[in-house]
Coordinates of C-alpha atoms and ligand atoms in Angstrom, one line a residue:
Chain H
M19 CA 25.6 44.9 -38.5
E20 CA 28.0 42.0 -40.2
T21 CA 25.9 42.3 -43.6
L22 CA 26.4 46.3 -43.6
R23 CA 30.0 46.2 -43.9
N24 CA 29.7 43.0 -45.8
T25 CA 27.5 45.3 -48.2
F26 CA 29.8 48.1 -48.0
D27 CA 33.4 46.3 -48.1
F28 CA 35.2 46.7 -51.2
S29 CA 38.3 45.9 -49.8
D30 CA 39.0 42.4 -51.6
F31 CA 38.9 43.9 -54.7
P32 CA 42.9 44.8 -56.2
R33 CA 43.5 49.5 -55.4
I34 CA 43.4 50.0 -60.1
D35 CA 39.5 48.0 -59.9
L36 CA 38.6 50.4 -56.7
M37 CA 40.0 53.6 -59.3
V38 CA 38.4 52.7 -62.5
A39 CA 35.2 51.7 -60.2
G40 CA 34.9 54.7 -58.6
F41 CA 36.5 57.0 -61.9
V42 CA 33.0 55.0 -63.8
A43 CA 31.0 55.9 -60.6
I44 CA 31.8 59.5 -61.6
F45 CA 31.3 59.5 -65.1
L46 CA 28.0 58.5 -64.6
V47 CA 27.0 60.7 -61.6
V48 CA 28.6 64.1 -64.1
F49 CA 27.4 61.8 -67.5
P50 CA 23.7 64.3 -67.8
L51 CA 25.2 67.5 -67.4
V52 CA 27.5 67.5 -70.0
P53 CA 26.4 68.1 -73.1
H54 CA 25.7 64.6 -74.9
S55 CA 22.8 64.0 -77.3
S56 CA 19.6 61.9 -76.6
F57 CA 20.5 59.1 -78.6
A58 CA 23.6 59.2 -76.2
M59 CA 21.3 59.3 -73.4
A60 CA 19.2 56.4 -74.4
T61 CA 21.2 54.7 -74.7
M62 CA 23.5 55.1 -70.8
I63 CA 19.5 54.3 -70.2
Q64 CA 19.5 51.0 -72.4
F65 CA 23.6 50.1 -70.9
L66 CA 22.6 51.0 -67.1
M67 CA 18.9 48.9 -67.1
F68 CA 20.3 46.1 -69.0
S69 CA 22.9 46.4 -66.6
L70 CA 21.0 45.5 -64.2
Y71 CA 19.7 43.2 -65.8
G72 CA 22.7 41.0 -66.0
M73 CA 23.4 42.4 -62.6
G74 CA 19.9 39.8 -61.3
W75 CA 21.3 37.1 -64.2
N76 CA 24.5 36.6 -62.9
T77 CA 24.1 35.4 -59.5
I78 CA 21.5 32.4 -60.8
G79 CA 23.6 32.2 -63.9
G80 CA 27.2 33.6 -62.8
Y81 CA 27.7 32.9 -59.3
G82 CA 25.1 29.6 -59.6
G83 CA 25.8 29.0 -63.3
Q84 CA 22.6 28.0 -64.2
V85 CA 21.7 29.0 -66.9
D86 CA 18.6 30.7 -67.0
L87 CA 17.5 32.0 -71.0
G88 CA 14.5 33.0 -69.8
K89 CA 14.2 36.2 -67.6
A90 CA 12.4 38.0 -70.2
Q91 CA 9.0 36.5 -68.4
Y92 CA 9.7 38.5 -65.9
V93 CA 10.5 41.4 -67.4
G94 CA 7.2 41.1 -69.0
I95 CA 5.3 40.8 -65.1
G96 CA 7.1 43.4 -63.7
A97 CA 6.7 45.8 -66.9
Y98 CA 2.7 45.0 -67.9
T99 CA 1.8 44.7 -63.2
T100 CA 2.8 48.8 -63.8
A101 CA 1.8 49.6 -67.0
V102 CA -1.8 48.0 -65.9
M103 CA -1.8 49.0 -62.4
L104 CA -0.8 52.7 -63.5
I105 CA -3.6 52.6 -66.6
R106 CA -6.7 51.2 -64.8
W107 CA -6.0 52.2 -61.2
D108 CA -3.5 55.0 -61.7
V109 CA -1.5 53.2 -58.5
P110 CA 2.1 55.1 -59.0
F111 CA 5.3 53.1 -59.8
W112 CA 6.5 52.7 -56.5
F113 CA 3.9 50.3 -55.3
S114 CA 3.3 48.9 -58.2
M115 CA 6.2 47.6 -58.5
P116 CA 6.6 46.0 -55.0
I117 CA 3.6 44.6 -56.0
G118 CA 5.9 43.7 -59.3
V119 CA 8.3 42.2 -58.1
C120 CA 6.6 39.9 -55.5
L121 CA 3.8 39.0 -58.4
A122 CA 7.0 37.8 -60.4
V123 CA 8.6 36.0 -57.5
G124 CA 5.5 33.9 -57.1
W125 CA 5.6 32.9 -60.0
S126 CA 9.3 32.3 -60.2
F127 CA 9.1 29.9 -57.6
I128 CA 6.0 27.9 -59.8
I129 CA 7.8 27.9 -62.5
G130 CA 11.4 27.4 -60.5
Y131 CA 10.5 24.2 -58.5
P132 CA 10.0 21.7 -61.7
L133 CA 12.9 24.0 -63.3
F134 CA 15.0 23.3 -60.9
R135 CA 14.3 19.4 -61.4
L136 CA 16.4 19.7 -64.5
T137 CA 20.5 20.3 -64.9
G138 CA 22.4 21.6 -67.7
H139 CA 21.4 21.9 -71.2
Y140 CA 17.8 20.3 -70.3
F141 CA 17.7 23.3 -67.7
A142 CA 18.6 26.0 -70.5
I143 CA 15.7 25.0 -72.6
A144 CA 12.7 24.8 -70.5
T145 CA 13.9 28.6 -68.4
I146 CA 13.4 29.1 -72.6
A147 CA 10.0 27.5 -73.1
T148 CA 8.0 28.5 -69.4
S149 CA 9.2 32.3 -70.4
L150 CA 7.5 31.9 -74.3
V151 CA 4.6 30.2 -72.9
L152 CA 3.7 32.7 -70.6
K153 CA 4.6 35.4 -73.8
D154 CA 2.3 34.2 -75.7
I155 CA -0.3 33.7 -72.9
F156 CA 0.1 37.1 -73.1
E157 CA 0.0 38.4 -76.6
V158 CA -4.2 36.4 -76.2
W159 CA -5.2 38.1 -73.5
D160 CA -7.7 41.1 -73.9
F161 CA -7.0 42.7 -70.5
V162 CA -3.6 43.1 -70.5
G163 CA -3.9 44.6 -74.8
A164 CA -3.1 41.6 -76.2
A165 CA -0.5 41.7 -79.2
R166 CA -1.1 45.4 -79.0
G167 CA 0.2 46.2 -75.6
L168 CA -0.4 48.9 -73.2
E169 CA 0.5 52.6 -73.5
I170 CA 0.9 54.6 -70.9
S171 CA 0.0 57.7 -72.5
P172 CA 1.8 60.8 -70.6
I173 CA -0.9 63.5 -71.6
K174 CA -2.9 62.3 -69.2
Y175 CA -0.3 62.6 -66.3
S176 CA 1.5 66.9 -65.1
P177 CA 5.5 65.7 -65.9
P178 CA 7.8 65.2 -63.8
D179 CA 5.5 63.2 -62.0
F180 CA 8.1 61.8 -59.1
L181 CA 5.5 59.4 -57.9
R182 CA 4.0 57.9 -61.3
L183 CA 7.6 57.9 -63.2
I184 CA 6.6 60.5 -65.9
F185 CA 9.1 62.6 -67.2
K186 CA 9.2 64.4 -70.3
E187 CA 13.2 64.7 -69.6
D188 CA 15.5 61.5 -69.9
I189 CA 17.6 62.9 -67.5
Y190 CA 14.8 62.0 -64.5
Y191 CA 14.9 58.3 -65.6
Y192 CA 18.4 58.7 -65.9
Y193 CA 19.2 59.3 -62.2
I194 CA 16.7 56.7 -61.1
I195 CA 17.8 53.9 -62.9
L196 CA 21.5 54.7 -61.6
G197 CA 19.9 54.5 -58.1
F198 CA 19.0 51.1 -58.9
F199 CA 22.1 50.5 -60.6
F200 CA 24.1 51.1 -57.1
L201 CA 22.0 49.6 -55.4
G202 CA 22.1 46.8 -57.9
I203 CA 26.3 46.6 -57.0
L204 CA 26.0 46.7 -53.2
Y205 CA 23.8 43.7 -52.9
V206 CA 24.8 41.8 -55.2
N207 CA 28.3 42.7 -53.1
W208 CA 26.7 41.3 -50.4
F209 CA 25.2 38.2 -51.7
R210 CA 28.8 37.2 -53.0
K211 CA 29.8 37.5 -49.6
S212 CA 27.2 35.3 -48.2
R213 CA 25.6 32.7 -47.7
L214 CA 24.0 31.5 -50.1
G215 CA 26.6 33.0 -52.7
F216 CA 29.4 30.7 -51.4
Q217 CA 26.6 28.3 -51.2
L218 CA 25.4 28.6 -55.0
R219 CA 29.7 28.7 -56.1
S220 CA 29.7 25.5 -54.3
I221 CA 26.9 23.9 -56.3
K222 CA 28.0 25.2 -59.5
D223 CA 31.4 23.7 -58.6
N224 CA 30.1 19.9 -57.8
E225 CA 26.7 19.3 -56.8
E226 CA 27.2 16.3 -55.2
V227 CA 29.8 18.0 -53.0
A228 CA 27.5 21.1 -52.3
Q229 CA 24.3 18.2 -50.9
S230 CA 27.4 16.7 -49.1
L231 CA 28.5 20.2 -47.2
G232 CA 25.0 20.6 -45.9
I233 CA 23.2 22.7 -49.0
N234 CA 20.0 22.3 -49.8
V235 CA 20.7 22.3 -53.5
H236 CA 16.7 22.5 -54.8
W237 CA 16.2 25.3 -52.4
A238 CA 19.0 26.7 -53.2
K239 CA 18.7 27.2 -56.4
I240 CA 15.0 28.3 -56.0
K241 CA 16.1 30.9 -53.4
T242 CA 19.0 32.4 -56.2
Y243 CA 16.9 32.2 -59.3
A244 CA 13.4 34.5 -57.4
I245 CA 16.6 37.3 -56.3
A246 CA 17.7 37.5 -60.3
T247 CA 13.5 37.8 -60.9
A248 CA 13.3 40.0 -58.1
F249 CA 16.0 42.8 -60.4
V250 CA 14.8 41.9 -63.6
S251 CA 11.0 42.6 -62.7
L252 CA 12.4 45.8 -61.0
V253 CA 13.7 47.2 -63.7
G254 CA 11.1 45.8 -65.9
S255 CA 8.8 47.8 -64.1
F256 CA 10.9 50.6 -64.9
H257 CA 11.1 50.1 -68.4
A258 CA 6.9 49.9 -68.6
C259 CA 6.9 53.8 -67.4
Y260 CA 10.5 54.6 -69.5
I261 CA 9.3 53.1 -73.1
K262 CA 5.8 54.0 -72.1
N263 CA 4.3 51.4 -74.6
I264 CA 4.6 48.3 -73.6
E265 CA 3.8 44.4 -76.0
P266 CA 4.9 40.8 -75.2
E267 CA 7.3 40.9 -78.0
D268 CA 9.9 43.4 -77.1
T269 CA 9.2 42.9 -73.1
M270 CA 8.8 39.3 -73.2
S271 CA 10.9 38.3 -75.9
L272 CA 13.6 35.4 -76.7
D273 CA 16.3 37.9 -78.0
L274 CA 15.9 39.6 -74.4
S275 CA 16.1 36.7 -72.9
I276 CA 19.0 36.0 -74.6
L277 CA 20.0 39.4 -74.7
I278 CA 20.1 39.7 -70.6
A279 CA 22.0 36.0 -70.1
L280 CA 24.9 37.1 -72.7
M281 CA 25.8 40.6 -71.1
A282 CA 26.4 38.5 -68.0
M283 CA 28.4 36.1 -69.6
L284 CA 30.2 38.2 -72.1
G285 CA 31.5 40.6 -69.0
G286 CA 32.4 37.8 -67.1
A287 CA 30.0 34.8 -65.0
G288 CA 30.2 35.2 -61.8
S289 CA 31.6 38.3 -60.9
L290 CA 30.6 41.5 -59.5
W291 CA 31.8 44.0 -62.5
G292 CA 31.3 41.0 -65.3
P293 CA 27.8 42.1 -65.9
I294 CA 28.6 46.2 -65.9
I295 CA 31.5 45.7 -68.8
G296 CA 28.9 43.0 -71.0
A297 CA 26.5 45.6 -70.9
G298 CA 29.0 48.4 -71.5
V299 CA 30.8 46.8 -74.4
L300 CA 27.1 45.5 -75.9
I301 CA 24.5 48.3 -75.5
P302 CA 26.0 51.0 -77.3
L303 CA 27.3 48.6 -79.8
K304 CA 23.5 47.3 -80.0
S305 CA 22.3 50.7 -80.7
Y306 CA 25.3 52.5 -82.9
L307 CA 24.6 49.1 -85.4
K308 CA 20.9 49.0 -85.2
E309 CA 21.0 53.1 -85.8
W310 CA 24.4 53.1 -88.8
L311 CA 23.2 49.7 -90.1
G312 CA 20.3 47.8 -89.6
A313 CA 18.2 50.7 -89.7
K314 CA 20.0 52.4 -92.8
A315 CA 20.4 49.1 -94.4
G316 CA 17.4 47.4 -93.8
L317 CA 19.3 44.4 -92.8
V318 CA 17.3 42.8 -90.0
G319 CA 19.5 41.3 -87.3
I320 CA 23.3 42.3 -88.7
D321 CA 23.3 43.5 -84.9
L322 CA 22.4 40.0 -84.1
I323 CA 24.9 37.9 -86.3
F324 CA 27.5 41.0 -85.4
Y325 CA 27.4 40.4 -81.1
S326 CA 26.4 36.9 -81.1
L327 CA 30.1 36.6 -83.3
I328 CA 31.4 38.4 -80.4
I329 CA 30.5 35.9 -77.8
M330 CA 32.1 33.3 -79.4
V331 CA 35.2 34.5 -80.3
V332 CA 35.0 36.1 -76.2
S333 CA 34.2 32.6 -76.1
A334 CA 36.1 30.2 -77.2
A335 CA 39.1 32.1 -75.6
E336 CA 38.1 32.4 -72.0
P337 CA 35.0 30.6 -71.5
R338 CA 34.4 33.6 -67.6
G339 CA 34.1 36.0 -70.4
I340 CA 36.3 39.3 -71.0
W341 CA 37.0 39.6 -66.6
G342 CA 37.7 36.0 -67.2
I343 CA 40.8 37.4 -69.8
V344 CA 41.8 39.7 -66.9
E345 CA 42.1 37.8 -63.6
K346 CA 44.2 35.1 -65.8
I347 CA 46.4 37.7 -66.7
R348 CA 46.8 39.2 -62.8
R349 CA 47.0 35.1 -61.9
R350 CA 50.6 34.6 -63.8
K351 CA 51.4 37.9 -63.6
Q352 CA 51.3 36.8 -58.9
V353 CA 53.3 33.2 -59.9
Chain T
M15 CA 28.3 3.9 -27.8
A16 CA 27.5 2.9 -31.5
L17 CA 27.5 6.1 -33.9
L18 CA 26.9 4.9 -37.0
E19 CA 24.8 1.4 -36.9
V20 CA 24.3 -0.5 -40.7
H21 CA 21.9 -3.2 -40.9
N22 CA 21.5 -5.1 -43.8
L23 CA 22.0 -2.7 -45.8
T24 CA 21.2 -4.5 -49.5
K25 CA 21.8 -1.9 -52.8
D26 CA 20.8 -2.8 -56.1
F27 CA 21.8 -1.2 -59.7
D28 CA 19.4 -2.4 -62.2
G29 CA 20.5 -5.8 -61.6
L30 CA 24.0 -5.7 -60.1
R31 CA 24.3 -6.1 -56.1
A32 CA 26.7 -3.6 -55.4
N33 CA 25.7 -3.6 -51.1
D34 CA 25.1 -7.0 -50.5
D35 CA 23.0 -7.9 -47.1
I36 CA 26.1 -5.6 -44.9
S37 CA 25.7 -5.3 -41.2
F38 CA 28.8 -3.4 -39.5
T39 CA 28.9 -1.2 -36.2
L40 CA 31.2 1.8 -35.7
D41 CA 31.4 3.4 -32.2
Q42 CA 32.5 7.0 -30.6
G43 CA 36.2 7.1 -31.2
E44 CA 37.5 4.4 -33.5
L45 CA 39.0 4.9 -36.9
V46 CA 37.7 1.7 -39.0
G47 CA 38.7 1.0 -42.3
L48 CA 37.2 -0.2 -45.2
I49 CA 38.9 -2.4 -48.1
G50 CA 38.5 -4.7 -50.4
P51 CA 39.2 -5.1 -54.7
N52 CA 37.9 -3.2 -57.2
G53 CA 34.4 -2.5 -57.5
A54 CA 33.8 -3.8 -53.9
G55 CA 31.4 -1.8 -53.8
K56 CA 33.4 0.6 -50.8
T57 CA 32.2 3.6 -52.3
T58 CA 28.4 2.4 -53.3
L59 CA 28.3 1.7 -49.3
F60 CA 29.3 5.3 -48.6
N61 CA 27.1 7.2 -51.3
C62 CA 23.8 5.2 -49.3
I63 CA 24.9 6.1 -46.1
S64 CA 25.4 9.3 -46.6
G65 CA 22.3 9.5 -48.3
L66 CA 23.3 9.8 -52.4
H67 CA 22.2 6.8 -53.5
P68 CA 18.5 5.5 -52.1
V69 CA 19.3 2.1 -51.0
T70 CA 17.2 -1.3 -52.4
S71 CA 17.0 -2.3 -48.4
G72 CA 18.7 -2.0 -44.8
R73 CA 19.3 0.6 -42.4
I74 CA 21.3 3.2 -41.2
I75 CA 20.9 4.7 -37.9
F76 CA 23.2 7.9 -36.8
D77 CA 23.7 8.5 -33.4
G78 CA 20.7 7.1 -32.4
Q79 CA 19.2 8.8 -35.3
E80 CA 18.0 6.3 -38.6
I81 CA 19.1 8.8 -41.5
T82 CA 18.0 5.8 -44.0
Q83 CA 15.9 7.8 -45.9
L84 CA 17.2 11.5 -45.5
K85 CA 18.8 13.6 -48.4
P86 CA 22.6 14.0 -48.3
Y87 CA 22.1 17.8 -47.1
E88 CA 20.0 16.4 -43.6
V89 CA 22.8 13.6 -43.2
A90 CA 25.3 15.7 -43.7
R91 CA 23.4 18.7 -40.8
R92 CA 23.3 15.7 -38.5
G93 CA 26.8 15.9 -38.5
L94 CA 27.9 13.2 -40.9
A95 CA 31.3 14.1 -43.3
R96 CA 32.2 12.7 -46.3
T97 CA 34.8 12.9 -48.9
F98 CA 34.8 12.1 -53.1
Q99 CA 37.2 9.7 -54.4
V100 CA 36.8 10.9 -57.9
Y101 CA 37.3 15.6 -57.5
V102 CA 36.5 17.9 -59.9
A103 CA 37.5 20.9 -59.5
S104 CA 36.6 23.3 -63.2
G105 CA 35.1 26.4 -60.3
D106 CA 37.0 29.4 -59.2
L107 CA 36.5 28.7 -55.1
T108 CA 40.1 29.1 -53.3
V109 CA 41.4 27.1 -51.2
E110 CA 40.1 29.1 -48.4
E111 CA 36.8 29.9 -50.0
N112 CA 35.8 26.1 -50.3
V113 CA 37.0 25.7 -46.1
M114 CA 34.7 28.9 -46.0
V115 CA 31.7 26.1 -47.6
G116 CA 32.0 23.4 -45.7
C117 CA 32.1 25.9 -42.3
F118 CA 28.7 28.2 -43.4
M119 CA 27.0 25.0 -42.6
R120 CA 27.4 25.6 -38.9
T121 CA 27.0 29.6 -39.2
R122 CA 26.2 32.5 -41.4
S123 CA 28.1 34.9 -40.5
R124 CA 31.2 35.0 -43.0
A125 CA 33.8 36.9 -40.7
Q126 CA 32.7 33.0 -38.8
A127 CA 33.2 30.8 -41.6
K128 CA 36.4 32.4 -42.5
A129 CA 37.7 32.5 -39.2
R130 CA 37.5 29.0 -38.5
A131 CA 38.3 27.9 -42.0
R132 CA 41.2 29.5 -41.4
E133 CA 42.0 27.8 -37.9
I134 CA 41.0 24.0 -40.3
L135 CA 43.8 25.4 -42.4
T136 CA 46.3 26.3 -40.5
D137 CA 45.4 22.9 -38.4
L138 CA 46.6 21.3 -41.7
R139 CA 49.1 22.6 -42.0
L140 CA 47.1 24.1 -45.7
S141 CA 47.7 27.4 -44.8
D142 CA 50.0 28.4 -47.3
L143 CA 47.7 26.9 -50.1
A144 CA 45.0 28.8 -48.9
D145 CA 44.8 31.1 -51.3
Y146 CA 45.3 29.6 -54.6
L147 CA 42.3 28.2 -56.1
M148 CA 41.9 24.6 -56.3
S149 CA 42.9 23.5 -60.1
E150 CA 46.2 25.4 -59.7
L151 CA 47.1 22.0 -56.7
P152 CA 48.6 18.4 -57.3
V153 CA 46.0 16.0 -56.6
S154 CA 48.0 15.1 -53.5
A155 CA 46.3 18.7 -51.8
Q156 CA 43.3 18.6 -53.4
K157 CA 42.1 15.2 -51.5
R158 CA 43.7 17.1 -47.9
V159 CA 41.9 20.2 -49.5
T160 CA 38.6 18.8 -49.3
M161 CA 39.2 16.9 -46.0
A162 CA 39.7 20.3 -44.5
T163 CA 36.1 21.0 -45.8
A164 CA 34.8 18.6 -44.9
L165 CA 36.0 19.4 -41.5
G166 CA 34.5 22.6 -41.6
S167 CA 30.9 21.2 -40.7
D168 CA 32.6 20.3 -37.7
P169 CA 31.6 16.2 -38.6
K170 CA 31.1 13.5 -35.2
L171 CA 31.7 11.2 -38.1
L172 CA 34.1 11.7 -41.3
L173 CA 34.4 8.9 -44.2
L174 CA 37.3 9.4 -46.5
D175 CA 37.3 7.7 -49.7
E176 CA 40.7 6.6 -51.3
V177 CA 42.4 10.2 -50.0
A178 CA 45.4 8.8 -50.2
A179 CA 45.3 7.3 -54.1
G180 CA 47.9 8.2 -56.0
L181 CA 50.8 9.9 -53.8
N182 CA 54.0 9.1 -53.2
P183 CA 55.3 8.5 -49.5
S184 CA 55.8 11.6 -48.6
E185 CA 52.1 12.8 -49.2
I186 CA 50.9 9.4 -47.8
D187 CA 52.7 10.4 -44.1
E188 CA 51.6 13.0 -44.7
I189 CA 48.1 12.5 -44.8
M190 CA 48.2 10.0 -42.6
T191 CA 49.3 12.9 -40.3
S192 CA 46.4 14.7 -41.3
I193 CA 44.0 11.6 -40.5
K194 CA 45.5 10.6 -37.2
H195 CA 45.0 14.7 -36.3
V196 CA 41.6 14.9 -37.1
H197 CA 40.5 11.9 -35.1
D198 CA 42.8 12.0 -32.1
D199 CA 43.1 15.3 -31.4
L200 CA 39.3 16.9 -32.6
G201 CA 37.3 13.3 -31.8
V202 CA 36.1 12.5 -34.9
T203 CA 34.9 9.4 -35.5
V204 CA 36.2 8.4 -38.5
M205 CA 36.2 5.6 -41.7
L206 CA 38.3 5.6 -44.9
I207 CA 38.3 3.5 -47.9
E208 CA 41.8 2.6 -48.7
H209 CA 43.6 1.2 -51.4
V210 CA 47.2 2.2 -49.6
M211 CA 47.7 -1.0 -47.2
E212 CA 50.6 0.6 -45.5
L213 CA 48.1 3.5 -44.3
V214 CA 44.8 1.5 -43.7
M215 CA 46.4 -0.8 -41.4
K216 CA 48.5 0.6 -39.6
V217 CA 46.0 3.5 -38.4
S218 CA 42.9 1.9 -38.3
H219 CA 41.6 0.3 -35.1
R220 CA 39.3 -2.0 -36.8
V221 CA 38.9 -3.0 -40.7
V222 CA 35.9 -3.6 -42.6
V223 CA 36.5 -5.6 -46.0
L224 CA 33.5 -6.0 -48.8
D225 CA 34.4 -8.4 -52.3
Y226 CA 31.7 -9.2 -54.3
G227 CA 29.4 -6.7 -52.4
K228 CA 29.6 -8.5 -49.1
K229 CA 31.2 -7.9 -45.9
I230 CA 33.8 -10.9 -46.1
A231 CA 35.6 -10.1 -42.8
E232 CA 36.2 -8.0 -39.7
G233 CA 38.5 -7.2 -37.1
E234 CA 41.7 -5.9 -36.1
P235 CA 44.1 -5.2 -38.5
A236 CA 47.1 -8.2 -38.5
K237 CA 43.6 -10.9 -37.8
V238 CA 42.2 -9.6 -40.1
A239 CA 45.7 -9.9 -42.6
K240 CA 45.6 -13.2 -41.3
D241 CA 42.6 -14.4 -42.7
P242 CA 42.2 -16.7 -46.0
L243 CA 38.7 -15.7 -47.1
V244 CA 40.4 -12.0 -47.4
I245 CA 43.6 -13.1 -48.7
K246 CA 42.4 -14.7 -51.4
A247 CA 40.2 -11.7 -52.2
Y248 CA 42.0 -8.6 -51.8
L249 CA 45.7 -9.2 -50.0
G250 CA 46.7 -11.4 -51.9
E251 CA 49.6 -13.8 -51.3
R252 CA 52.6 -11.1 -51.5
Y253 CA 51.6 -8.7 -49.0
V254 CA 51.5 -11.4 -46.1
R255 CA 54.5 -13.1 -47.4
E256 CA 55.9 -9.2 -47.4
H257 CA 54.8 -7.9 -43.8
A258 CA 55.1 -11.4 -42.4
E259 CA 57.1 -9.7 -39.3
E260 CA 54.3 -7.1 -38.6
L261 CA 51.9 -9.3 -38.8
K262 CA 52.9 -11.7 -36.6
Ligands
ATP2 N1 25.6 4.9 -59.7 C1 25.9 3.7 -60.6 N2 25.5 3.3 -61.5 C2 25.7 2.2 -61.9 N3 26.2 0.8 -61.0 C3 27.4 1.4 -60.2 C4 26.7 3.1 -60.3 N4 28.0 3.5 -59.3 C5 28.7 1.3 -58.8 N5 28.5 0.7 -59.3 C6 28.7 -0.3 -59.5 O1 29.0 -0.2 -58.3 C7 29.9 -1.7 -58.0 C8 30.3 -0.8 -57.3 O2 30.9 0.5 -57.4 P1 32.0 1.1 -56.5 O3 32.7 2.3 -56.9 O4 30.8 0.7 -54.6 O5 33.1 -0.1 -55.7 P2 34.9 0.8 -55.6 O6 34.6 -0.6 -54.2 O7 34.4 1.8 -54.2 O8 35.4 0.3 -56.0 P3 36.8 0.8 -56.1 O9 38.2 0.6 -55.2 O10 37.5 0.7 -57.1 O11 36.8 3.0 -55.6 C9 30.4 -1.8 -59.5 O12 30.7 -2.6 -60.1 C10 30.2 -0.7 -60.0 O13 30.2 -0.8 -61.4
MG3 MG1 35.3 3.5 -54.3

């Protein structure tokens, strides 16, 4: 009962936040109904996917302060589970997605147990390493198509196929990921008020103090890492059905891991809205830069340079990102 | 009844013996001071008792059970809470949220944790500060909040590491009132490390004195203050001269 109330209770936010959030929610719901280009639609779907990646990362990375730069390996596990199961055994998304989540979470426990013996930079570097190892394995593993990856060919199915998530029009994908997006917000809203959420914030503050308050720091981190993993694995499964063409290089790359972390850090790590703001700024920027500069001028990676610049500027101004700046101004006004 | 028994506790940091064969007991309901010059090993002793440092040798019994090998969070869950000498308030928890973290040790319910945190803050006259971030508070208030947080876990024994350090006399009065309240009214057994002699000598039933890692004296404050070993190690002749009246 209390859990349910906490999930839907946003009353600790100022009214202005809730009004803005309400407008954004309405916009997201009606967006497909207003005239738009297919490019804008694709960008919006990317925005929703990356918001979810960021929300997941935010639990361990934001509230818990554990800079995790290896989330792509779990995107890969989700994507590959769904793709392999669909192609080989015709298992629909709604079955393969939970299985992917279970596999990813299982793997996250195996990885997380030794990983969380490390702290600070060592932890961050180790997360990168584990993710790259898994990617290397997938690149030579024939069962999952090795470096060529896998392709879901839509002609085999008769879209719209709601079980397998095979559609011709992007609007279906849009509403499905939008549903997950709202669920994600509700989940994180519960998480931040839960005992585990408080434990993580205490750990971020000071691990010795956290332990002295009865918190099993190692276990709390592993649990939260699993939660973050479930988020990204789910989106990974969606990614497989949406993109239909997956390979280690795009689902498990270091770029993706870093982008996920940047999303949340830019918007504001450790806040509910942060990852959404981060994705809202970075994803359109990334898409349009790639469209205008990258492809046309053939300057590979110029988008990367551009948004890493933004990150540097923002983190120099306020380490807690855009949302940190908002909060700072608000607190100053209060005093 | 003995709540805490420390038997022959020794702690080495490569080559340096920070605690040397220390034994003492705390009875249920006592308020005991732990004093000694800088580097005497007081904080180390707390770290060993609370499970933060593995001991080199010796045994620690809390509430009838051996806790020597337990992890800090296990020790805490058995009802042994502590504060830290140096507290770096880096995070973005408010005062109330901080205390709630302590309360969450005993409940899963946020509503209960919040209600209990409010109670404790009111009790320690900190409710005005509830919505401040820890980093916005002066050190004196931070120390009282860490005490409140430790209390949130509903401990049987509370170890306080220099909660009055760096405070002015009126702040010391405030924190002394808080400590006495926690002990007298809430029934928590307390051991406090303190350099502020006025405080520790006034409130403690007993004091334990460390010097170079060894226990050099133990007993009533007035008696200990007259112990030649203690005077030499710590108090200095001057303190004894100035407080000659009180000590009699
Ligand atoms: N983690 C550690 N590693 C190595 N040496 C340590 C460690 N902690 C404490 N020491 C050493 O142990 C000795 C006792 O230190 P401790 O902090 O316990 O003293 P203290 O009595 O609390 O002093 P103070 O009054 O200054 O707080 C000191 O010489 C200190 O340098
Ligand atoms: Mg000390």
